[in-house]
């Protein structure tokens, strides 16, 4: 998938010279101080414990814009629907999108609806694109970083990390992917595990107010393993995290063990991974824990110049290299 | 389809209070002086005489932004691909998108690529979203309109027409829809008929420079019949057009007769329908005809207070009411 994007999409469509262009492969692009993002949602099943494709579509795009240091301004929705898709289900999805938009304080402004003949599409897919404006808190936040070291970027980018930066997660990882997988395959784990899908732009604003935030990412496809590897590669710094510090729900841990999946590679849709300067990590943790969605937030590690790549301190005292996931262990979760 | 959008999508997702909101159902939305649009493309076949899904995806969004009176600034692309889709075809589509972007002077900034398992999707669909900025020529253009009558809108909107406005088409209609249909069904008309799919933002700029343009639309789904009915309804004015003045290629006319399709209802992707104040219609026609894509441009009628709805003066001297198309006579052409 990564090579499909790099060797094909970026090769032919890159080269804009925008402030944050396609080839940065960051959470969103930036041009002319507008943050811009697009996501297609093909999740299966459409309704799963804790959410549905509509909530996912809104949260996914809102979060990708917010983690750049921007306030989402508007969304678009492209519905592609298989002929014969039940109107009741479509209405349920729309109501869920409406609720998620209210939660995020954002509106759908434009869109497109297409119907494909029976058999040409598995039920429905939703594309959500979004635009955002620079957060009024971003400049002050970055000033706080620059009080401690140089930083050229005007936005929260994957390439912003430096050795010493702390790595924080806003809560338990893997919930979304396991909830969707279990619900699809009927494994039964969904009694314990619910998707965490949620728009996090309001939480993001509170974190920016603290200051000293270097980069934030919502660990979707490829999960935490992918997030940390992208940061490590683009920022040219090692990252070390502690297995014991990474919050994982018991149900997710059990499911992953039984299915032979690494929970670090399982996607979320309602969590943030945050890199901050050391001085501010504790304060950010405190702010996160004040929110219900951030109650289990944890400082899990730091960027380090001692090595390259991503290293995990295991619970039994060893060290393990965390590679970027090859393929997706759980397909169609977003 | 219209009722699916109005009774469901707009009902739940409208209400933003944006300058041009979702419920305006205009070519694009406007918020905070950013023009924003999203389209999903499901055309079948993917490659057809005169174009392909990639060129269509770029031109469709570029044109929807340009007709509001804006310069397209950036695009996003959401690819959803069926597992096993030939990489050569994907590369061919990307090359075509790259060429169309160059032609339009616009870049893809962001996007998303998803793969669905075999059988879950008919080959590939592409969502394109785009953002645009107010054209530097728009204010002067609207001043010219206001020299003749009041106009409250700051943009080119479907609701801007007033009796007396001239209606101009930039060339022959129905080419795209018939080319796609014929190629899909193997009717053989494609030897004469090629799709007109093209980005028209540069042509649009030249028209705006003339001044006095009230609204422009690219007549895609539902063709010219739909465009004129939307204008008539939203502007609360009658529109009368002359059958003899509407340019239609011989091959399109023959195909429509044989298939029992009204060419006025067949979609295009490389034509503009323009409403202008009477004084400027001839000058706009002259500018259009200076471009290869506008050689067959024609003034086809005018807005009128004498009746409601859309009326066609037929070639044999009668009058016929043109209703909004019910359903799409040619599905999956965009």
XYZ file of C-alpha atoms in Angstrom:
668
model
C 0.000 0.000 0.000
C 2.760 2.435 0.947
C 4.590 1.674 -2.287
C 1.374 2.036 -4.302
C 1.044 5.536 -2.893
C 4.710 6.530 -3.151
C 5.591 4.876 -6.469
C 2.364 5.720 -8.247
C 0.167 8.413 -6.696
C 2.953 10.684 -5.459
C 5.093 10.071 -8.544
C 2.423 11.346 -10.908
C 0.471 13.783 -8.778
C 3.112 15.286 -6.474
C 5.218 18.376 -7.072
C 2.863 21.185 -6.062
C 5.383 23.144 -4.048
C 2.662 23.740 -1.433
C 3.696 24.458 2.165
C 2.777 20.882 3.138
C 2.468 18.990 -0.166
C 1.181 15.537 -1.146
C 4.678 14.061 -0.958
C 5.006 14.987 2.743
C 2.403 12.226 3.314
C 1.448 13.977 6.530
C -2.016 13.886 8.079
C -3.225 16.802 5.927
C -1.830 19.136 3.284
C -1.475 22.897 3.657
C -1.699 25.545 0.959
C -2.311 29.256 1.362
C -2.945 28.681 5.103
C -5.804 26.278 4.326
C -5.442 22.757 5.768
C -6.947 20.217 3.372
C -7.598 16.483 3.716
C -9.537 13.680 2.051
C -10.387 10.164 3.251
C -12.376 7.306 1.789
C -14.205 5.019 4.175
C -14.874 1.391 3.290
C -15.302 -0.065 6.790
C -17.055 -3.420 7.072
C -19.458 -3.939 8.828
C -21.094 -0.520 8.478
C -22.343 -0.617 12.080
C -20.041 -1.904 14.789
C -19.843 -1.710 18.602
C -19.173 1.934 19.478
C -19.726 3.467 16.048
C -20.561 3.244 12.380
C -19.217 4.332 8.995
C -20.833 7.771 9.327
C -19.230 8.648 12.650
C -15.946 7.240 11.355
C -16.093 9.384 8.215
C -16.607 12.597 10.181
C -14.111 11.793 12.962
C -11.419 10.601 10.540
C -11.264 13.823 8.578
C -11.833 16.148 11.547
C -8.955 14.464 13.401
C -6.574 14.541 10.426
C -7.108 18.299 10.159
C -6.948 18.963 13.907
C -3.634 17.130 14.437
C -1.914 19.575 12.063
C -2.751 22.371 14.504
C -5.897 23.544 12.719
C -9.593 24.044 13.443
C -11.820 22.117 11.021
C -13.955 24.607 9.086
C -16.102 22.456 6.789
C -16.531 18.938 5.456
C -17.699 17.474 2.184
C -19.279 14.042 1.806
C -19.229 11.824 -1.243
C -21.662 8.936 -0.881
C -21.436 6.020 -3.285
C -24.347 3.672 -2.681
C -25.250 0.284 -4.101
C -28.686 0.214 -5.685
C -31.117 -1.364 -3.222
C -29.208 -0.245 -0.116
C -31.841 0.138 2.642
C -32.922 3.756 3.105
C -33.271 3.125 6.842
C -29.588 2.273 7.056
C -28.688 5.361 5.020
C -30.771 7.510 7.366
C -29.101 5.923 10.395
C -25.686 6.754 8.914
C -26.737 10.347 8.187
C -28.048 10.817 11.743
C -24.765 9.522 13.088
C -22.825 11.936 10.862
C -25.051 14.780 12.016
C -24.355 13.906 15.662
C -20.603 13.626 15.074
C -20.600 16.993 13.256
C -22.414 18.602 16.203
C -19.894 17.051 18.587
C -17.008 18.444 16.529
C -18.693 21.798 15.828
C -18.292 21.405 12.071
C -20.716 21.335 9.133
C -20.991 19.457 5.873
C -21.031 22.092 3.138
C -20.979 20.174 -0.090
C -21.028 16.694 -1.484
C -22.083 14.278 -4.108
C -24.253 11.157 -4.102
C -23.869 8.408 -6.675
C -25.719 5.124 -7.008
C -24.018 2.072 -8.550
C -25.943 -0.892 -9.880
C -26.438 -3.971 -7.703
C -23.264 -6.041 -7.409
C -20.946 -3.180 -8.447
C -20.302 -2.112 -4.851
C -20.492 -3.704 -1.404
C -23.307 -1.533 0.062
C -21.841 1.951 0.592
C -18.576 3.852 0.752
C -18.198 7.398 2.012
C -15.550 9.913 1.103
C -15.096 12.809 3.470
C -12.903 15.762 2.648
C -12.325 18.708 4.889
C -10.772 22.114 5.145
C -9.395 23.794 8.236
C -7.917 27.055 9.405
C -4.800 27.594 11.495
C -5.659 27.283 15.184
C -5.342 30.576 17.068
C -3.348 28.594 19.677
C -0.769 27.187 17.277
C 1.660 30.104 17.176
C 1.882 30.377 20.942
C 2.312 26.600 21.172
C 5.206 26.635 18.697
C 6.834 29.616 20.438
C 6.974 27.453 23.554
C 8.826 24.775 21.548
C 11.232 27.375 20.119
C 12.085 28.572 23.602
C 13.854 25.201 23.958
C 15.150 24.482 20.463
C 14.982 25.533 16.823
C 11.952 24.493 14.786
C 11.432 25.786 11.260
C 7.964 24.387 10.612
C 4.835 26.530 10.982
C 2.644 23.445 11.505
C 2.601 20.217 13.512
C 4.461 17.892 11.152
C 5.753 14.318 11.277
C 9.225 15.759 10.710
C 9.157 18.010 13.817
C 10.451 15.584 16.452
C 13.865 15.901 18.096
C 15.674 13.674 20.605
C 14.272 14.172 24.077
C 10.683 14.817 22.944
C 8.200 12.837 25.021
C 5.676 10.484 23.412
C 2.189 10.410 24.940
C -0.899 8.400 24.005
C -4.325 9.742 24.939
C -5.713 6.310 25.883
C -5.849 2.599 25.148
C -4.807 1.465 21.677
C -6.286 -1.080 19.278
C -9.905 -0.749 20.456
C -11.332 0.321 17.114
C -9.641 -2.278 14.954
C -10.454 -5.186 17.258
C -14.079 -4.057 17.700
C -14.582 -3.919 13.932
C -12.753 -7.174 13.240
C -14.540 -9.064 16.002
C -17.931 -7.745 14.960
C -17.256 -8.666 11.316
C -15.987 -12.163 11.974
C -18.241 -12.913 14.953
C -15.347 -13.653 17.321
C -17.355 -12.399 20.295
C -14.716 -10.016 21.692
C -17.095 -7.126 21.058
C -18.744 -7.660 24.431
C -15.545 -6.255 25.972
C -14.185 -4.106 23.176
C -15.895 -1.120 21.617
C -14.576 1.224 18.961
C -13.197 4.492 20.315
C -14.167 6.449 17.191
C -14.624 10.124 18.114
C -13.805 13.585 16.814
C -10.921 14.913 18.908
C -10.584 18.509 17.747
C -11.824 19.975 21.039
C -9.367 17.833 23.015
C -6.666 18.875 20.553
C -7.395 22.546 21.256
C -6.871 22.038 24.989
C -3.533 20.350 24.356
C -2.375 23.184 22.109
C -3.254 25.678 24.842
C -0.691 23.985 27.112
C 2.041 24.688 24.564
C 5.164 22.773 23.627
C 3.361 20.286 21.367
C 5.610 19.225 18.495
C 3.328 16.867 16.554
C 0.099 14.939 17.075
C -1.222 12.011 15.063
C -4.302 9.811 15.177
C -2.932 6.287 14.819
C -5.319 4.810 12.248
C -3.998 2.418 9.608
C -0.999 0.511 10.939
C -1.709 1.749 14.468
C 0.892 3.027 16.913
C 3.672 1.043 15.179
C 3.089 2.951 11.973
C 2.776 6.350 13.676
C 6.068 5.953 15.530
C 7.885 4.675 12.451
C 6.656 7.589 10.342
C 7.872 10.032 12.967
C 11.184 8.253 13.351
C 11.805 8.204 9.605
C 10.662 11.733 8.788
C 12.253 13.330 11.861
C 15.436 11.217 11.546
C 15.421 10.292 15.191
C 15.148 7.082 17.143
C 12.086 6.528 19.333
C 12.005 4.297 22.390
C 8.762 3.284 24.082
C 8.009 1.092 27.068
C 5.641 -1.844 26.606
C 4.374 -1.517 30.175
C 3.445 2.123 29.671
C 1.295 1.498 26.600
C -2.338 1.238 27.716
C -4.146 -1.707 26.127
C -7.554 -2.976 27.247
C -7.610 -6.551 28.487
C -10.113 -7.586 25.805
C -7.898 -6.158 23.054
C -4.848 -7.905 24.484
C -6.633 -11.257 24.673
C -8.083 -10.891 21.166
C -4.686 -9.986 19.709
C -3.016 -12.930 21.419
C -5.648 -15.369 20.147
C -5.560 -13.966 16.608
C -1.786 -13.550 16.447
C -1.988 -9.822 15.810
C 0.363 -7.222 17.282
C -1.854 -4.667 19.101
C 0.685 -1.966 18.228
C -0.310 -2.439 14.575
C -4.064 -2.211 15.116
C -5.759 1.053 14.123
C -7.718 3.458 16.300
C -10.021 6.323 15.402
C -10.394 8.089 18.705
C -6.901 8.344 20.102
C -4.062 10.815 19.771
C -0.353 10.164 19.856
C 1.390 13.328 20.973
C 5.019 14.382 20.811
C 5.943 17.282 23.088
C 8.947 18.963 24.591
C 9.932 17.282 27.894
C 8.900 20.230 30.099
C 5.288 20.078 29.009
C 4.628 16.322 28.945
C 3.258 16.090 32.492
C 0.977 19.085 32.001
C -0.367 17.631 28.730
C -1.011 14.330 30.503
C -2.935 16.150 33.197
C -5.111 17.947 30.622
C -5.773 14.691 28.744
C -6.794 12.865 31.918
C -9.352 15.560 32.709
C -11.367 14.359 29.683
C -13.322 11.070 29.738
C -11.650 10.025 26.453
C -8.218 10.755 27.951
C -8.577 9.095 31.344
C -6.063 6.382 30.491
C -3.526 8.701 28.853
C 0.089 7.736 29.400
C 3.617 8.900 28.637
C 4.983 5.900 26.762
C 8.478 6.927 25.739
C 10.684 9.486 24.045
C 12.644 10.342 20.957
C 16.311 9.433 21.284
C 19.523 9.981 19.358
C 21.015 6.717 20.670
C 19.743 4.613 17.767
C 17.631 4.706 14.606
C 14.128 3.376 14.201
C 11.617 2.434 16.860
C 12.547 0.306 19.856
C 10.248 -1.228 22.461
C 11.385 -1.923 26.024
C 9.500 -5.140 26.700
C 7.815 -5.928 30.009
C 10.337 -8.704 30.659
C 13.314 -6.354 30.305
C 14.302 -7.011 26.683
C 14.357 -4.766 23.645
C 12.452 -5.320 20.421
C 12.587 -3.360 17.156
C 9.172 -2.191 16.002
C 9.061 -2.214 12.194
C 6.511 -0.399 10.049
C 3.614 -2.834 9.525
C 3.732 -4.668 6.194
C 0.176 -4.583 4.905
C -2.734 -4.143 7.246
C -3.305 -6.868 9.875
C -6.987 -5.898 9.989
C -8.342 -4.763 6.600
C -11.365 -2.493 6.076
C -11.445 -0.974 9.555
C -11.718 2.570 8.176
C -31.833 10.996 -6.785
C -32.836 14.633 -6.207
C -35.207 13.559 -3.434
C -32.527 11.309 -1.891
C -30.299 14.361 -1.652
C -32.941 16.839 -0.512
C -34.950 14.598 1.834
C -32.008 12.806 3.366
C -28.568 14.363 2.890
C -29.634 18.009 3.136
C -32.166 17.270 5.885
C -29.542 15.828 8.212
C -26.362 17.583 7.137
C -27.564 21.059 6.078
C -27.876 24.159 8.229
C -24.313 25.470 8.282
C -25.194 29.105 7.674
C -22.234 29.307 5.254
C -22.299 31.949 2.513
C -23.204 29.255 -0.054
C -24.334 26.236 2.018
C -25.110 22.599 1.217
C -28.814 23.351 0.832
C -28.158 25.829 -1.999
C -27.270 22.728 -4.046
C -25.153 24.959 -6.272
C -22.042 23.813 -8.124
C -19.809 24.411 -5.093
C -20.155 25.689 -1.531
C -18.495 28.818 -0.166
C -17.302 29.488 3.367
C -14.834 32.083 4.575
C -14.116 32.988 0.924
C -13.008 29.427 0.168
C -14.909 27.636 -2.609
C -15.220 23.926 -1.794
C -16.512 20.995 -3.818
C -16.501 17.189 -3.816
C -17.418 14.673 -6.536
C -17.352 10.901 -6.741
C -16.652 9.330 -10.104
C -18.033 5.909 -10.988
C -17.966 6.156 -14.805
C -18.114 2.900 -16.741
C -16.114 2.079 -18.832
C -13.031 3.629 -17.241
C -11.550 4.510 -20.628
C -13.824 5.916 -23.330
C -13.389 7.850 -26.588
C -12.013 11.269 -25.671
C -11.210 10.613 -22.038
C -11.087 8.408 -18.975
C -12.117 8.405 -15.319
C -8.940 10.278 -14.311
C -9.449 13.197 -16.683
C -13.126 13.260 -15.725
C -12.314 13.389 -12.003
C -9.992 16.377 -12.415
C -12.162 18.271 -14.918
C -15.376 17.694 -12.956
C -14.123 19.288 -9.765
C -12.087 22.028 -11.467
C -15.154 23.056 -13.477
C -17.524 23.025 -10.499
C -15.196 25.418 -8.692
C -14.513 27.638 -11.710
C -18.198 28.198 -12.557
C -18.733 29.829 -9.153
C -16.275 32.562 -10.180
C -13.228 31.033 -8.490
C -9.745 29.867 -9.389
C -9.122 26.241 -8.377
C -6.291 26.148 -5.841
C -5.853 22.453 -5.011
C -7.443 19.043 -5.424
C -7.618 15.918 -3.310
C -8.051 12.409 -4.674
C -9.631 9.441 -2.944
C -8.966 6.228 -4.849
C -10.939 3.128 -3.955
C -9.578 0.190 -5.893
C -10.705 -3.413 -6.248
C -8.006 -5.905 -5.304
C -6.407 -7.211 -8.486
C -7.068 -4.064 -10.513
C -4.276 -3.899 -13.121
C -1.462 -1.555 -12.085
C -1.015 -0.575 -15.744
C -4.556 0.759 -15.816
C -4.022 2.610 -12.550
C -0.857 4.172 -13.961
C -2.698 5.180 -17.130
C -5.377 6.879 -15.015
C -2.756 8.691 -12.924
C -0.946 9.923 -16.049
C -4.225 11.226 -17.393
C -4.944 13.031 -14.114
C -1.446 14.518 -14.171
C -2.021 15.825 -17.717
C -5.442 17.256 -16.818
C -3.965 18.962 -13.740
C -1.231 20.522 -15.884
C -3.853 21.709 -18.359
C -5.859 23.293 -15.547
C -2.824 24.618 -13.672
C -3.840 22.889 -10.453
C -2.186 20.304 -8.185
C -3.317 17.338 -6.142
C -2.303 18.072 -2.563
C -3.730 15.249 -0.526
C -5.654 12.036 -0.792
C -6.302 8.550 0.322
C -6.030 5.146 -1.336
C -8.086 2.160 -0.218
C -8.228 -1.353 -1.593
C -11.421 -3.422 -1.340
C -11.457 -7.199 -1.712
C -12.327 -8.762 -5.073
C -16.040 -8.558 -5.830
C -16.692 -5.714 -3.354
C -16.230 -3.011 -5.999
C -16.432 -2.775 -9.769
C -12.741 -1.946 -10.502
C -12.157 1.619 -9.242
C -13.963 4.741 -8.135
C -12.324 8.121 -7.643
C -13.423 10.920 -5.392
C -12.029 14.340 -6.160
C -12.508 17.285 -3.867
C -11.217 20.742 -4.486
C -10.781 24.183 -3.025
C -10.704 27.479 -4.870
C -10.171 31.169 -4.268
C -12.281 34.068 -5.495
C -11.228 35.020 -9.019
C -9.597 38.452 -9.210
C -11.957 39.131 -12.143
C -15.177 38.346 -10.304
C -15.780 41.704 -8.629
C -15.351 43.678 -11.836
C -17.611 41.190 -13.642
C -20.366 41.599 -11.052
C -20.020 45.409 -11.096
C -20.841 45.241 -14.784
C -24.022 43.300 -13.950
C -24.946 45.823 -11.249
C -24.642 48.676 -13.707
C -27.804 47.229 -15.261
C -29.726 45.829 -12.313
C -29.520 44.913 -8.642
C -27.701 41.705 -7.668
C -27.053 40.877 -4.032
C -24.893 37.797 -4.510
C -21.091 37.947 -4.299
C -20.729 34.769 -6.388
C -22.066 33.242 -9.590
C -25.139 31.420 -8.291
C -28.034 29.488 -9.802
C -30.340 32.073 -8.224
C -28.735 35.062 -10.000
C -30.726 35.090 -13.255
C -33.255 37.778 -14.127
C -35.607 38.158 -17.123
C -33.723 39.353 -20.155
C -30.485 37.500 -19.335
C -29.120 35.681 -22.363
C -28.347 31.940 -22.270
C -25.223 30.794 -24.118
C -23.723 27.321 -24.554
C -20.004 26.984 -25.216
C -20.442 24.156 -27.748
C -22.303 21.009 -28.734
C -24.203 19.188 -26.018
C -24.547 15.488 -25.192
C -21.144 14.408 -26.542
C -19.813 13.008 -23.285
C -22.869 10.981 -22.300
C -23.339 9.438 -25.736
C -19.630 8.625 -26.090
C -19.602 6.807 -22.733
C -22.901 5.009 -23.332
C -21.989 3.935 -26.838
C -18.560 2.733 -25.765
C -20.054 0.797 -22.844
C -22.832 -0.859 -24.798
C -20.920 -1.274 -28.068
C -23.447 0.699 -30.135
C -20.714 1.906 -32.488
C -21.572 5.627 -32.337
C -18.176 6.293 -30.809
C -16.609 6.532 -34.270
C -18.417 9.888 -34.591
C -18.856 10.935 -30.999
C -16.077 11.611 -28.536
C -16.357 12.839 -24.955
C -15.701 16.551 -24.544
C -14.294 16.136 -21.020
C -11.919 19.030 -20.287
C -11.019 21.448 -17.514
C -12.530 24.817 -18.441
C -11.154 27.137 -15.775
C -8.935 29.041 -18.218
C -11.853 29.572 -20.608
C -13.945 30.633 -17.616
C -11.369 33.285 -16.719
C -11.587 34.833 -20.200
C -15.383 34.993 -19.950
C -15.215 36.697 -16.571
C -12.850 39.291 -18.015
C -15.595 40.327 -20.460
C -17.894 41.126 -17.537
C -21.659 40.880 -17.140
C -21.662 37.127 -16.455
C -24.490 36.230 -14.066
C -23.996 32.468 -13.684
C -22.150 29.632 -15.403
C -22.767 25.900 -15.067
C -21.247 22.763 -16.527
C -24.239 20.680 -17.583
C -23.300 17.245 -16.241
C -25.998 14.973 -14.778
C -29.344 15.682 -16.421
C -27.647 17.774 -19.109
C -28.893 21.127 -20.396
C -32.491 20.313 -19.368
C -31.443 20.011 -15.746
C -29.230 23.133 -15.809
C -31.997 25.319 -17.219
C -34.589 23.949 -14.805
C -32.335 24.558 -11.809
C -31.788 28.138 -12.933
C -35.477 28.675 -13.628
C -36.515 27.309 -10.240
C -33.839 28.974 -8.098
C -33.992 32.319 -9.934
C -37.813 32.230 -10.179
C -37.784 33.141 -13.834
C -38.952 31.491 -17.018
C -36.333 30.479 -19.593
C -37.009 30.124 -23.288
C -34.535 28.461 -25.649
C -34.625 27.782 -29.355
C -34.162 24.196 -30.535
C -32.455 25.364 -33.726
C -29.886 27.385 -31.796
C -28.753 24.466 -29.609
C -25.654 22.915 -31.180
C -25.802 19.103 -31.274
C -23.398 16.933 -33.265
C -24.998 14.794 -35.980
C -23.738 11.581 -34.352
C -25.262 12.544 -30.998
C -28.549 13.446 -32.639
C -28.718 10.137 -34.522
C -27.763 8.128 -31.423
C -30.376 9.892 -29.292
C -33.076 9.302 -31.908
C -32.240 5.612 -32.187
C -32.072 5.131 -28.400
C -35.104 7.280 -27.591
C -33.092 9.665 -25.414
C -33.588 13.432 -25.278
C -30.181 14.993 -26.060
C -31.072 17.900 -23.780
C -30.944 15.446 -20.859
C -27.558 13.935 -21.715
C -24.585 15.058 -19.610
C -21.407 16.792 -20.738
C -18.110 17.358 -18.964
C -16.471 19.933 -21.196
C -19.150 22.516 -21.878
C -20.347 25.640 -20.129
C -23.829 27.080 -20.042
C -23.571 30.802 -19.415
C -26.156 33.354 -18.348
C -25.165 36.969 -18.970
C -26.695 40.419 -19.180
C -27.956 41.125 -22.734
C -25.298 43.755 -23.543
C -22.426 41.319 -23.092
C -23.773 38.176 -24.765
C -22.276 38.854 -28.192
C -18.867 39.704 -26.740
C -18.880 36.511 -24.628
C -19.796 34.520 -27.740
C -16.872 36.075 -29.596
C -14.443 35.161 -26.788
C -15.764 31.587 -26.625
C -15.407 31.119 -30.372
C -11.764 32.159 -30.220
C -11.053 28.909 -28.313
C -11.049 25.509 -30.045
C -13.434 24.142 -27.383
C -15.798 27.077 -27.955
C -15.900 27.150 -31.765
C -19.527 26.040 -31.865
C -20.711 28.331 -29.070
C -24.209 29.694 -29.533
C -26.741 32.022 -27.888
C -29.647 29.667 -27.357
C -32.254 31.771 -25.583
C -33.035 34.019 -22.662
C -34.685 34.314 -19.278
C -38.212 35.636 -19.507
C -40.947 36.833 -17.153
C -43.680 35.758 -19.568
C -44.041 32.270 -18.073
C -42.585 29.889 -15.473
C -40.343 26.922 -16.140
C -38.317 26.120 -19.240
C -39.809 26.322 -22.719
C -38.307 25.162 -26.014
C -39.186 26.792 -29.322
C -39.113 23.747 -31.579
C -37.649 23.753 -35.072
C -41.118 23.266 -36.584
C -42.516 26.361 -34.859
C -44.160 24.804 -31.787
C -43.437 25.162 -28.098
C -42.516 22.373 -25.700
C -42.063 22.455 -21.935
C -38.694 21.079 -20.820
C -39.121 19.338 -17.460
C -36.317 18.422 -15.058
C -35.135 14.924 -16.047
C -36.608 12.142 -13.910
C -33.714 9.840 -13.175
C -30.681 9.740 -15.413
C -31.229 8.585 -19.011
C -27.599 7.475 -19.152
C -26.289 6.121 -15.817
C -22.631 6.039 -14.729
C -21.350 8.664 -17.151
C -19.489 10.542 -14.411
